[in-house]
PDB file of C-alpha atoms and ligand atoms in Angstrom:
ATOM      1  CA  MET P  16      20.950 -34.349 -69.297  1.00  0.00           C
ATOM      2  CA  LYS P  17      23.882 -35.606 -67.215  1.00  0.00           C
ATOM      3  CA  LYS P  18      23.028 -37.316 -63.925  1.00  0.00           C
ATOM      4  CA  ILE P  19      24.702 -36.158 -60.699  1.00  0.00           C
ATOM      5  CA  LYS P  20      27.183 -38.930 -59.916  1.00  0.00           C
ATOM      6  CA  LYS P  21      29.971 -37.022 -58.168  1.00  0.00           C
ATOM      7  CA  VAL P  22      30.185 -35.305 -54.824  1.00  0.00           C
ATOM      8  CA  VAL P  23      32.921 -33.044 -53.501  1.00  0.00           C
ATOM      9  CA  PHE P  24      33.703 -32.978 -49.782  1.00  0.00           C
ATOM     10  CA  PRO P  25      35.834 -29.938 -48.950  1.00  0.00           C
ATOM     11  CA  VAL P  26      37.565 -31.175 -45.793  1.00  0.00           C
ATOM     12  CA  ALA P  27      40.653 -28.998 -45.731  1.00  0.00           C
ATOM     13  CA  GLY P  28      39.415 -26.418 -43.159  1.00  0.00           C
ATOM     14  CA  LEU P  29      41.280 -25.865 -39.908  1.00  0.00           C
ATOM     15  CA  GLY P  30      38.358 -26.443 -37.509  1.00  0.00           C
ATOM     16  CA  THR P  31      39.317 -23.569 -35.222  1.00  0.00           C
ATOM     17  CA  ARG P  32      35.861 -23.501 -33.561  1.00  0.00           C
ATOM     18  CA  PHE P  33      36.615 -26.888 -32.041  1.00  0.00           C
ATOM     19  CA  LEU P  34      40.134 -26.448 -30.675  1.00  0.00           C
ATOM     20  CA  PRO P  35      41.919 -28.075 -28.953  1.00  0.00           C
ATOM     21  CA  ALA P  36      40.139 -31.269 -30.195  1.00  0.00           C
ATOM     22  CA  THR P  37      40.983 -30.395 -33.782  1.00  0.00           C
ATOM     23  CA  LYS P  38      44.630 -29.474 -33.265  1.00  0.00           C
ATOM     24  CA  ALA P  39      45.926 -32.749 -34.706  1.00  0.00           C
ATOM     25  CA  SER P  40      42.743 -34.522 -35.818  1.00  0.00           C
ATOM     26  CA  PRO P  41      40.378 -33.338 -38.542  1.00  0.00           C
ATOM     27  CA  LYS P  42      37.025 -31.970 -37.333  1.00  0.00           C
ATOM     28  CA  GLU P  43      35.351 -34.226 -39.918  1.00  0.00           C
ATOM     29  CA  MET P  44      36.612 -37.265 -37.989  1.00  0.00           C
ATOM     30  CA  LEU P  45      34.819 -36.239 -34.782  1.00  0.00           C
ATOM     31  CA  PRO P  46      32.360 -39.032 -34.056  1.00  0.00           C
ATOM     32  CA  ILE P  47      28.655 -38.643 -33.485  1.00  0.00           C
ATOM     33  CA  VAL P  48      28.120 -41.667 -31.227  1.00  0.00           C
ATOM     34  CA  ASP P  49      30.184 -44.202 -33.221  1.00  0.00           C
ATOM     35  CA  LYS P  50      30.648 -42.821 -36.724  1.00  0.00           C
ATOM     36  CA  PRO P  51      32.774 -39.874 -37.865  1.00  0.00           C
ATOM     37  CA  LEU P  52      30.993 -36.896 -39.406  1.00  0.00           C
ATOM     38  CA  ILE P  53      32.602 -37.536 -42.788  1.00  0.00           C
ATOM     39  CA  GLN P  54      31.115 -41.035 -42.887  1.00  0.00           C
ATOM     40  CA  TYR P  55      27.611 -39.676 -42.301  1.00  0.00           C
ATOM     41  CA  ALA P  56      28.259 -37.306 -45.217  1.00  0.00           C
ATOM     42  CA  ALA P  57      29.490 -40.129 -47.461  1.00  0.00           C
ATOM     43  CA  GLU P  58      26.467 -42.271 -46.567  1.00  0.00           C
ATOM     44  CA  GLU P  59      24.113 -39.402 -47.381  1.00  0.00           C
ATOM     45  CA  ALA P  60      25.812 -39.010 -50.774  1.00  0.00           C
ATOM     46  CA  VAL P  61      25.682 -42.720 -51.602  1.00  0.00           C
ATOM     47  CA  SER P  62      22.025 -42.994 -50.614  1.00  0.00           C
ATOM     48  CA  SER P  63      21.357 -39.997 -52.891  1.00  0.00           C
ATOM     49  CA  GLY P  64      22.682 -41.936 -55.907  1.00  0.00           C
ATOM     50  CA  ILE P  65      26.283 -40.635 -55.935  1.00  0.00           C
ATOM     51  CA  LYS P  66      28.975 -42.991 -57.305  1.00  0.00           C
ATOM     52  CA  GLU P  67      32.185 -40.980 -56.921  1.00  0.00           C
ATOM     53  CA  LEU P  68      33.359 -39.390 -53.686  1.00  0.00           C
ATOM     54  CA  ILE P  69      35.952 -36.625 -54.125  1.00  0.00           C
ATOM     55  CA  PHE P  70      37.653 -35.464 -50.931  1.00  0.00           C
ATOM     56  CA  ILE P  71      39.586 -32.200 -50.907  1.00  0.00           C
ATOM     57  CA  ILE P  72      41.964 -32.708 -48.038  1.00  0.00           C
ATOM     58  CA  GLY P  73      44.681 -30.639 -46.372  1.00  0.00           C
ATOM     59  CA  ARG P  74      48.060 -31.591 -44.990  1.00  0.00           C
ATOM     60  CA  THR P  75      46.696 -32.750 -41.634  1.00  0.00           C
ATOM     61  CA  LYS P  76      43.788 -34.777 -42.989  1.00  0.00           C
ATOM     62  CA  ASN P  77      45.393 -38.012 -44.173  1.00  0.00           C
ATOM     63  CA  VAL P  78      43.474 -39.991 -41.591  1.00  0.00           C
ATOM     64  CA  ILE P  79      40.319 -39.283 -43.637  1.00  0.00           C
ATOM     65  CA  MET P  80      41.971 -41.149 -46.518  1.00  0.00           C
ATOM     66  CA  ASP P  81      42.780 -44.031 -44.145  1.00  0.00           C
ATOM     67  CA  HIS P  82      39.173 -44.176 -42.961  1.00  0.00           C
ATOM     68  CA  PHE P  83      37.953 -44.805 -46.511  1.00  0.00           C
ATOM     69  CA  ASP P  84      40.720 -47.293 -47.346  1.00  0.00           C
ATOM     70  CA  SER P  85      40.971 -50.963 -46.375  1.00  0.00           C
ATOM     71  CA  ALA P  86      42.714 -51.772 -43.069  1.00  0.00           C
ATOM     72  CA  PRO P  87      44.316 -55.222 -43.633  1.00  0.00           C
ATOM     73  CA  GLU P  88      45.761 -55.669 -40.094  1.00  0.00           C
ATOM     74  CA  LEU P  89      42.450 -54.835 -38.450  1.00  0.00           C
ATOM     75  CA  GLU P  90      40.405 -56.880 -40.930  1.00  0.00           C
ATOM     76  CA  ASN P  91      42.656 -59.959 -40.564  1.00  0.00           C
ATOM     77  CA  GLU P  92      42.448 -59.718 -36.796  1.00  0.00           C
ATOM     78  CA  LEU P  93      38.643 -59.444 -36.842  1.00  0.00           C
ATOM     79  CA  LEU P  94      38.485 -62.393 -39.252  1.00  0.00           C
ATOM     80  CA  ALA P  95      40.789 -64.522 -37.069  1.00  0.00           C
ATOM     81  CA  LYS P  96      38.630 -63.770 -34.027  1.00  0.00           C
ATOM     82  CA  ASN P  97      35.472 -64.494 -36.012  1.00  0.00           C
ATOM     83  CA  LYS P  98      34.075 -61.012 -35.280  1.00  0.00           C
ATOM     84  CA  LYS P  99      31.985 -61.000 -38.436  1.00  0.00           C
ATOM     85  CA  THR P 100      29.635 -58.146 -37.566  1.00  0.00           C
ATOM     86  CA  LEU P 101      32.524 -55.793 -36.826  1.00  0.00           C
ATOM     87  CA  LEU P 102      34.347 -56.937 -39.953  1.00  0.00           C
ATOM     88  CA  LYS P 103      31.316 -56.120 -42.081  1.00  0.00           C
ATOM     89  CA  LEU P 104      30.973 -52.759 -40.370  1.00  0.00           C
ATOM     90  CA  VAL P 105      34.543 -51.869 -41.301  1.00  0.00           C
ATOM     91  CA  GLN P 106      34.395 -53.268 -44.833  1.00  0.00           C
ATOM     92  CA  LYS P 107      31.171 -51.594 -45.866  1.00  0.00           C
ATOM     93  CA  ILE P 108      32.383 -48.049 -45.153  1.00  0.00           C
ATOM     94  CA  VAL P 109      32.932 -47.743 -48.913  1.00  0.00           C
ATOM     95  CA  PRO P 110      30.330 -49.814 -50.777  1.00  0.00           C
ATOM     96  CA  LYS P 111      31.644 -51.943 -53.674  1.00  0.00           C
ATOM     97  CA  ASN P 112      30.419 -49.785 -56.576  1.00  0.00           C
ATOM     98  CA  ILE P 113      31.732 -46.503 -55.140  1.00  0.00           C
ATOM     99  CA  ASP P 114      35.061 -44.854 -56.045  1.00  0.00           C
ATOM    100  CA  CYS P 115      36.978 -42.460 -53.789  1.00  0.00           C
ATOM    101  CA  PHE P 116      39.366 -39.732 -54.959  1.00  0.00           C
ATOM    102  CA  PHE P 117      41.577 -37.563 -52.804  1.00  0.00           C
ATOM    103  CA  VAL P 118      42.984 -34.184 -53.815  1.00  0.00           C
ATOM    104  CA  ARG P 119      45.357 -32.131 -51.659  1.00  0.00           C
ATOM    105  CA  GLN P 120      44.521 -28.440 -51.358  1.00  0.00           C
ATOM    106  CA  ASN P 121      47.944 -26.898 -50.911  1.00  0.00           C
ATOM    107  CA  LYS P 122      46.778 -23.942 -48.802  1.00  0.00           C
ATOM    108  CA  PRO P 123      43.588 -23.104 -46.888  1.00  0.00           C
ATOM    109  CA  ALA P 124      42.366 -20.470 -49.355  1.00  0.00           C
ATOM    110  CA  GLY P 125      38.594 -20.748 -48.882  1.00  0.00           C
ATOM    111  CA  LEU P 126      35.634 -22.931 -49.769  1.00  0.00           C
ATOM    112  CA  GLY P 127      35.538 -21.757 -53.404  1.00  0.00           C
ATOM    113  CA  HIS P 128      39.216 -22.564 -53.830  1.00  0.00           C
ATOM    114  CA  ALA P 129      38.729 -26.012 -52.224  1.00  0.00           C
ATOM    115  CA  ILE P 130      35.833 -26.871 -54.536  1.00  0.00           C
ATOM    116  CA  HIS P 131      37.856 -25.714 -57.535  1.00  0.00           C
ATOM    117  CA  CYS P 132      40.522 -28.323 -56.649  1.00  0.00           C
ATOM    118  CA  ALA P 133      38.010 -30.961 -57.874  1.00  0.00           C
ATOM    119  CA  LYS P 134      37.705 -29.427 -61.357  1.00  0.00           C
ATOM    120  CA  ASN P 135      39.710 -32.032 -63.277  1.00  0.00           C
ATOM    121  CA  ILE P 136      38.031 -34.984 -61.584  1.00  0.00           C
ATOM    122  CA  VAL P 137      34.535 -33.542 -61.961  1.00  0.00           C
ATOM    123  CA  ASN P 138      35.370 -33.037 -65.632  1.00  0.00           C
ATOM    124  CA  ASN P 139      32.624 -30.843 -67.032  1.00  0.00           C
ATOM    125  CA  GLU P 140      29.683 -32.562 -65.330  1.00  0.00           C
ATOM    126  CA  PRO P 141      27.161 -31.250 -62.835  1.00  0.00           C
ATOM    127  CA  PHE P 142      28.126 -32.268 -59.297  1.00  0.00           C
ATOM    128  CA  ALA P 143      27.203 -32.003 -55.637  1.00  0.00           C
ATOM    129  CA  VAL P 144      29.014 -30.546 -52.619  1.00  0.00           C
ATOM    130  CA  ILE P 145      28.535 -31.603 -49.000  1.00  0.00           C
ATOM    131  CA  LEU P 146      30.043 -29.815 -46.007  1.00  0.00           C
ATOM    132  CA  ALA P 147      30.389 -32.626 -43.491  1.00  0.00           C
ATOM    133  CA  ASP P 148      30.159 -30.444 -40.387  1.00  0.00           C
ATOM    134  CA  ASP P 149      26.548 -29.654 -41.302  1.00  0.00           C
ATOM    135  CA  LEU P 150      25.044 -32.991 -40.277  1.00  0.00           C
ATOM    136  CA  ILE P 151      21.478 -33.400 -41.542  1.00  0.00           C
ATOM    137  CA  LYS P 152      18.975 -35.890 -40.164  1.00  0.00           C
ATOM    138  CA  SER P 153      16.069 -36.486 -42.543  1.00  0.00           C
ATOM    139  CA  GLN P 154      13.788 -39.161 -43.994  1.00  0.00           C
ATOM    140  CA  THR P 155      14.870 -38.472 -47.582  1.00  0.00           C
ATOM    141  CA  PRO P 156      18.589 -37.626 -47.689  1.00  0.00           C
ATOM    142  CA  CYS P 157      18.975 -33.852 -47.976  1.00  0.00           C
ATOM    143  CA  LEU P 158      21.242 -34.184 -51.013  1.00  0.00           C
ATOM    144  CA  LYS P 159      18.665 -36.388 -52.764  1.00  0.00           C
ATOM    145  CA  GLN P 160      16.075 -33.651 -52.210  1.00  0.00           C
ATOM    146  CA  LEU P 161      18.370 -31.160 -53.995  1.00  0.00           C
ATOM    147  CA  ILE P 162      19.240 -33.586 -56.801  1.00  0.00           C
ATOM    148  CA  ASP P 163      15.526 -34.146 -57.480  1.00  0.00           C
ATOM    149  CA  ILE P 164      15.146 -30.388 -57.966  1.00  0.00           C
ATOM    150  CA  TYR P 165      18.263 -30.256 -60.143  1.00  0.00           C
ATOM    151  CA  ASN P 166      16.817 -33.002 -62.349  1.00  0.00           C
ATOM    152  CA  GLU P 167      13.777 -30.835 -62.932  1.00  0.00           C
ATOM    153  CA  LYS P 168      15.389 -27.374 -63.206  1.00  0.00           C
ATOM    154  CA  GLU P 169      18.863 -28.281 -64.560  1.00  0.00           C
ATOM    155  CA  THR P 170      20.503 -25.430 -62.700  1.00  0.00           C
ATOM    156  CA  ALA P 171      22.294 -24.802 -59.385  1.00  0.00           C
ATOM    157  CA  VAL P 172      20.388 -25.689 -56.202  1.00  0.00           C
ATOM    158  CA  LEU P 173      21.361 -24.681 -52.649  1.00  0.00           C
ATOM    159  CA  ALA P 174      20.033 -26.059 -49.352  1.00  0.00           C
ATOM    160  CA  LEU P 175      18.394 -23.350 -47.247  1.00  0.00           C
ATOM    161  CA  GLU P 176      17.388 -22.975 -43.636  1.00  0.00           C
ATOM    162  CA  LYS P 177      15.478 -20.183 -41.887  1.00  0.00           C
ATOM    163  CA  ILE P 178      17.743 -18.717 -39.236  1.00  0.00           C
ATOM    164  CA  ASN P 179      17.550 -16.022 -36.615  1.00  0.00           C
ATOM    165  CA  LYS P 180      18.776 -12.904 -38.453  1.00  0.00           C
ATOM    166  CA  LYS P 181      21.202 -12.212 -35.604  1.00  0.00           C
ATOM    167  CA  GLU P 182      23.188 -15.200 -36.895  1.00  0.00           C
ATOM    168  CA  SER P 183      23.479 -13.942 -40.486  1.00  0.00           C
ATOM    169  CA  GLY P 184      27.216 -13.296 -40.050  1.00  0.00           C
ATOM    170  CA  LYS P 185      27.843 -17.049 -40.072  1.00  0.00           C
ATOM    171  CA  TYR P 186      26.205 -17.891 -43.411  1.00  0.00           C
ATOM    172  CA  GLY P 187      25.651 -17.137 -47.056  1.00  0.00           C
ATOM    173  CA  ILE P 188      22.302 -15.278 -47.079  1.00  0.00           C
ATOM    174  CA  ILE P 189      19.967 -15.124 -50.061  1.00  0.00           C
ATOM    175  CA  GLU P 190      17.378 -12.694 -51.357  1.00  0.00           C
ATOM    176  CA  TYR P 191      14.686 -14.111 -53.652  1.00  0.00           C
ATOM    177  CA  ASN P 192      12.505 -13.102 -56.585  1.00  0.00           C
ATOM    178  CA  SER P 193       9.688 -15.572 -56.015  1.00  0.00           C
ATOM    179  CA  LYS P 194       8.902 -18.768 -54.157  1.00  0.00           C
ATOM    180  CA  ASN P 195       6.865 -21.882 -54.690  1.00  0.00           C
ATOM    181  CA  ASN P 196       6.318 -23.696 -51.393  1.00  0.00           C
ATOM    182  CA  ASN P 197       9.864 -24.322 -50.153  1.00  0.00           C
ATOM    183  CA  LEU P 198      11.595 -23.582 -53.447  1.00  0.00           C
ATOM    184  CA  TYR P 199      13.059 -20.087 -53.890  1.00  0.00           C
ATOM    185  CA  ASP P 200      14.222 -18.433 -57.092  1.00  0.00           C
ATOM    186  CA  VAL P 201      17.367 -16.722 -55.812  1.00  0.00           C
ATOM    187  CA  LYS P 202      17.839 -13.034 -56.657  1.00  0.00           C
ATOM    188  CA  SER P 203      21.081 -12.356 -54.803  1.00  0.00           C
ATOM    189  CA  ILE P 204      23.425 -14.015 -52.360  1.00  0.00           C
ATOM    190  CA  VAL P 205      25.933 -12.467 -49.951  1.00  0.00           C
ATOM    191  CA  GLU P 206      28.522 -14.196 -47.777  1.00  0.00           C
ATOM    192  CA  LYS P 207      28.206 -13.530 -44.045  1.00  0.00           C
ATOM    193  CA  PRO P 208      26.388 -10.148 -44.084  1.00  0.00           C
ATOM    194  CA  SER P 209      25.765  -8.311 -40.809  1.00  0.00           C
ATOM    195  CA  PRO P 210      22.158  -8.663 -39.523  1.00  0.00           C
ATOM    196  CA  LYS P 211      21.569  -5.070 -40.668  1.00  0.00           C
ATOM    197  CA  ASN P 212      22.627  -5.878 -44.227  1.00  0.00           C
ATOM    198  CA  ALA P 213      21.055  -9.339 -44.490  1.00  0.00           C
ATOM    199  CA  LYS P 214      18.279  -9.319 -47.133  1.00  0.00           C
ATOM    200  CA  SER P 215      16.411 -12.233 -45.522  1.00  0.00           C
ATOM    201  CA  ASN P 216      16.641 -14.856 -42.823  1.00  0.00           C
ATOM    202  CA  LEU P 217      17.297 -17.580 -45.417  1.00  0.00           C
ATOM    203  CA  ALA P 218      20.755 -19.066 -44.927  1.00  0.00           C
ATOM    204  CA  VAL P 219      22.655 -21.500 -47.119  1.00  0.00           C
ATOM    205  CA  VAL P 220      23.636 -24.696 -45.335  1.00  0.00           C
ATOM    206  CA  GLY P 221      26.242 -27.197 -46.459  1.00  0.00           C
ATOM    207  CA  ARG P 222      24.594 -28.913 -49.461  1.00  0.00           C
ATOM    208  CA  TYR P 223      24.884 -27.663 -53.031  1.00  0.00           C
ATOM    209  CA  VAL P 224      24.337 -28.947 -56.569  1.00  0.00           C
ATOM    210  CA  PHE P 225      26.309 -27.105 -59.233  1.00  0.00           C
ATOM    211  CA  PRO P 226      26.567 -27.066 -63.011  1.00  0.00           C
ATOM    212  CA  PRO P 227      30.216 -27.311 -64.199  1.00  0.00           C
ATOM    213  CA  GLU P 228      30.118 -23.581 -65.133  1.00  0.00           C
ATOM    214  CA  ILE P 229      30.681 -22.834 -61.437  1.00  0.00           C
ATOM    215  CA  PHE P 230      34.394 -23.571 -61.960  1.00  0.00           C
ATOM    216  CA  SER P 231      34.946 -20.672 -64.374  1.00  0.00           C
ATOM    217  CA  GLN P 232      33.050 -18.402 -61.965  1.00  0.00           C
ATOM    218  CA  ILE P 233      35.389 -19.466 -59.143  1.00  0.00           C
ATOM    219  CA  GLU P 234      38.362 -18.710 -61.408  1.00  0.00           C
ATOM    220  CA  LYS P 235      37.031 -15.169 -61.886  1.00  0.00           C
ATOM    221  CA  SER P 236      36.317 -14.635 -58.169  1.00  0.00           C
ATOM    222  CA  LYS P 237      38.482 -12.250 -56.199  1.00  0.00           C
ATOM    223  CA  THR P 238      39.186 -12.939 -52.534  1.00  0.00           C
ATOM    224  CA  GLY P 239      36.121 -12.098 -50.478  1.00  0.00           C
ATOM    225  CA  VAL P 240      35.128 -12.360 -46.806  1.00  0.00           C
ATOM    226  CA  GLY P 241      38.049 -13.486 -44.648  1.00  0.00           C
ATOM    227  CA  LYS P 242      40.399 -12.835 -47.610  1.00  0.00           C
ATOM    228  CA  GLU P 243      39.334 -16.212 -49.002  1.00  0.00           C
ATOM    229  CA  ILE P 244      37.936 -17.383 -52.349  1.00  0.00           C
ATOM    230  CA  GLN P 245      34.277 -17.789 -51.407  1.00  0.00           C
ATOM    231  CA  ILE P 246      31.879 -20.164 -53.187  1.00  0.00           C
ATOM    232  CA  THR P 247      29.120 -17.639 -52.403  1.00  0.00           C
ATOM    233  CA  ASP P 248      30.781 -15.020 -54.658  1.00  0.00           C
ATOM    234  CA  ALA P 249      31.043 -17.554 -57.497  1.00  0.00           C
ATOM    235  CA  ILE P 250      27.333 -18.417 -57.066  1.00  0.00           C
ATOM    236  CA  ALA P 251      26.526 -14.686 -57.216  1.00  0.00           C
ATOM    237  CA  SER P 252      28.302 -14.337 -60.569  1.00  0.00           C
ATOM    238  CA  LEU P 253      26.823 -17.619 -61.878  1.00  0.00           C
ATOM    239  CA  MET P 254      23.437 -15.924 -61.402  1.00  0.00           C
ATOM    240  CA  ASN P 255      24.281 -13.439 -64.159  1.00  0.00           C
ATOM    241  CA  ASN P 256      24.057 -16.322 -66.647  1.00  0.00           C
ATOM    242  CA  GLN P 257      21.623 -18.832 -65.173  1.00  0.00           C
ATOM    243  CA  ALA P 258      18.944 -19.287 -62.537  1.00  0.00           C
ATOM    244  CA  VAL P 259      19.900 -20.504 -59.061  1.00  0.00           C
ATOM    245  CA  TYR P 260      17.365 -22.109 -56.743  1.00  0.00           C
ATOM    246  CA  GLY P 261      17.326 -22.457 -52.978  1.00  0.00           C
ATOM    247  CA  TYR P 262      15.326 -25.122 -51.215  1.00  0.00           C
ATOM    248  CA  ILE P 263      14.259 -25.346 -47.578  1.00  0.00           C
ATOM    249  CA  PHE P 264      14.870 -29.048 -47.173  1.00  0.00           C
ATOM    250  CA  ASP P 265      12.872 -31.437 -45.015  1.00  0.00           C
ATOM    251  CA  GLY P 266      15.045 -32.427 -42.090  1.00  0.00           C
ATOM    252  CA  LYS P 267      17.034 -31.140 -39.153  1.00  0.00           C
ATOM    253  CA  ARG P 268      20.540 -29.726 -39.390  1.00  0.00           C
ATOM    254  CA  PHE P 269      23.150 -29.855 -36.668  1.00  0.00           C
ATOM    255  CA  ASP P 270      26.058 -27.429 -36.888  1.00  0.00           C
ATOM    256  CA  CYS P 271      28.671 -29.923 -35.761  1.00  0.00           C
ATOM    257  CA  GLY P 272      31.482 -27.437 -36.345  1.00  0.00           C
ATOM    258  CA  SER P 273      30.255 -25.790 -33.121  1.00  0.00           C
ATOM    259  CA  LYS P 274      30.421 -27.396 -29.693  1.00  0.00           C
ATOM    260  CA  PHE P 275      26.735 -26.809 -28.982  1.00  0.00           C
ATOM    261  CA  GLY P 276      25.531 -28.251 -32.308  1.00  0.00           C
ATOM    262  CA  TYR P 277      27.843 -31.213 -31.847  1.00  0.00           C
ATOM    263  CA  LEU P 278      26.382 -31.957 -28.403  1.00  0.00           C
ATOM    264  CA  GLN P 279      22.814 -31.681 -29.710  1.00  0.00           C
ATOM    265  CA  ALA P 280      23.609 -34.130 -32.519  1.00  0.00           C
ATOM    266  CA  THR P 281      25.289 -36.542 -30.130  1.00  0.00           C
ATOM    267  CA  ILE P 282      22.230 -36.624 -27.885  1.00  0.00           C
ATOM    268  CA  GLU P 283      19.682 -36.977 -30.698  1.00  0.00           C
ATOM    269  CA  TYR P 284      21.635 -39.667 -32.561  1.00  0.00           C
ATOM    270  CA  ALA P 285      22.326 -41.579 -29.339  1.00  0.00           C
ATOM    271  CA  LEU P 286      18.601 -41.543 -28.509  1.00  0.00           C
ATOM    272  CA  GLU P 287      17.963 -43.292 -31.843  1.00  0.00           C
ATOM    273  CA  HIS P 288      20.911 -45.655 -31.758  1.00  0.00           C
ATOM    274  CA  LYS P 289      19.925 -49.358 -31.862  1.00  0.00           C
ATOM    275  CA  GLU P 290      22.215 -50.465 -29.035  1.00  0.00           C
ATOM    276  CA  LEU P 291      22.063 -47.380 -26.837  1.00  0.00           C
ATOM    277  CA  SER P 292      18.633 -45.876 -27.177  1.00  0.00           C
ATOM    278  CA  LYS P 293      16.920 -47.479 -24.164  1.00  0.00           C
ATOM    279  CA  GLU P 294      19.771 -47.198 -21.711  1.00  0.00           C
ATOM    280  CA  PHE P 295      20.641 -43.653 -22.751  1.00  0.00           C
ATOM    281  CA  ARG P 296      17.020 -42.495 -22.558  1.00  0.00           C
ATOM    282  CA  ASN P 297      16.769 -43.842 -19.002  1.00  0.00           C
ATOM    283  CA  TYR P 298      20.057 -42.228 -18.122  1.00  0.00           C
ATOM    284  CA  LEU P 299      18.838 -38.804 -19.326  1.00  0.00           C
ATOM    285  CA  LYS P 300      15.516 -39.192 -17.518  1.00  0.00           C
ATOM    286  CA  ASN P 301      17.291 -39.852 -14.251  1.00  0.00           C
ATOM    287  CA  LEU P 302      19.814 -37.097 -14.655  1.00  0.00           C
ATOM    288  CA  LYS P 303      19.077 -34.392 -12.098  1.00  0.00           C
ATOM    289  CA  ILE P 304      19.505 -31.159 -14.056  1.00  0.00           C
TER     290      ILE P 304
HETATM  291  C1  G1P Y 420      30.289 -21.944 -45.444  1.00  0.00           C
HETATM  292  C2  G1P Y 420      29.791 -21.051 -46.577  1.00  0.00           C
HETATM  293  C3  G1P Y 420      28.524 -20.315 -46.170  1.00  0.00           C
HETATM  294  C4  G1P Y 420      27.467 -21.331 -45.739  1.00  0.00           C
HETATM  295  C5  G1P Y 420      28.030 -22.229 -44.620  1.00  0.00           C
HETATM  296  C6  G1P Y 420      27.058 -23.357 -44.290  1.00  0.00           C
HETATM  297  O1  G1P Y 420      30.714 -21.121 -44.386  1.00  0.00           O
HETATM  298  O2  G1P Y 420      30.827 -20.149 -46.925  1.00  0.00           O
HETATM  299  O3  G1P Y 420      28.033 -19.555 -47.240  1.00  0.00           O
HETATM  300  O4  G1P Y 420      26.316 -20.650 -45.297  1.00  0.00           O
HETATM  301  O5  G1P Y 420      29.270 -22.835 -45.014  1.00  0.00           O
HETATM  302  O6  G1P Y 420      27.513 -24.112 -43.209  1.00  0.00           O
HETATM  303  P1  G1P Y 420      31.663 -21.664 -43.199  1.00  0.00           P
HETATM  304  O7  G1P Y 420      30.770 -22.394 -42.235  1.00  0.00           O
HETATM  305  O8  G1P Y 420      32.687 -22.564 -43.839  1.00  0.00           O
HETATM  306  O9  G1P Y 420      32.272 -20.443 -42.589  1.00  0.00           O
END
């Protein structure tokens, strides 16, 4: 069985929920305290055993490439000023044994289309997908939890979260045949159904593990919700040939593509930040709200 060594980060979306901040800068570069969202995603992947990071970027996202490249002027300056801690911080963004690849998606044609742009680099292996605006705080990295299930089941695994059904129009929603603790054998999946049509309150969040067969399913997919090629539709047709599992992961997700989720994440990560925790906690306590 092939190990999961590659992750795809679709980062070509327009980030319209966060305008005007995302007019010229990618939403994935928004920082939570002092690190951009895409770096949290990369760190989660690396600590889940991933060796190759594949970024699907759009025209306005070149700064993501810069973030994962070396920065000679900055590094020389930090070296000259003997700022070793900062130098290390900048240099370890991509650990030594990790490779980065960047693919340009030539039009925003949907999540399925973006993932398909990685086909030739993934090269007939199982792989993972992380959506960086779903930031997940957990003891065991969320992706590692999914990979462990993949290693046992050898079939697609999706991260799930119980939501309020009123919110079903924002997510892929599953229906299941059976469950074993937090693991669900998926029966059907629909992209962004209305609360009336949603078959459950189990929503897909931005972590997936796929067999390479997902690519041919994307190729067969017609445009779906929002006139885009949806990964959800490709998962639905994959289910005609193989089992798909959903897993309610251990951890807390922040929807950092929304202003409210972003603020929640900022507060919770700041409260745990080594340098800020004490001062920030006192600040919040004294805030008259
Ligand atoms: C995408 C997927 C959706 C999934 C969601 C998780 O939607 O299409 O199925 O539930 O991510 O965040 P988007 O948020 O890009 O509209």
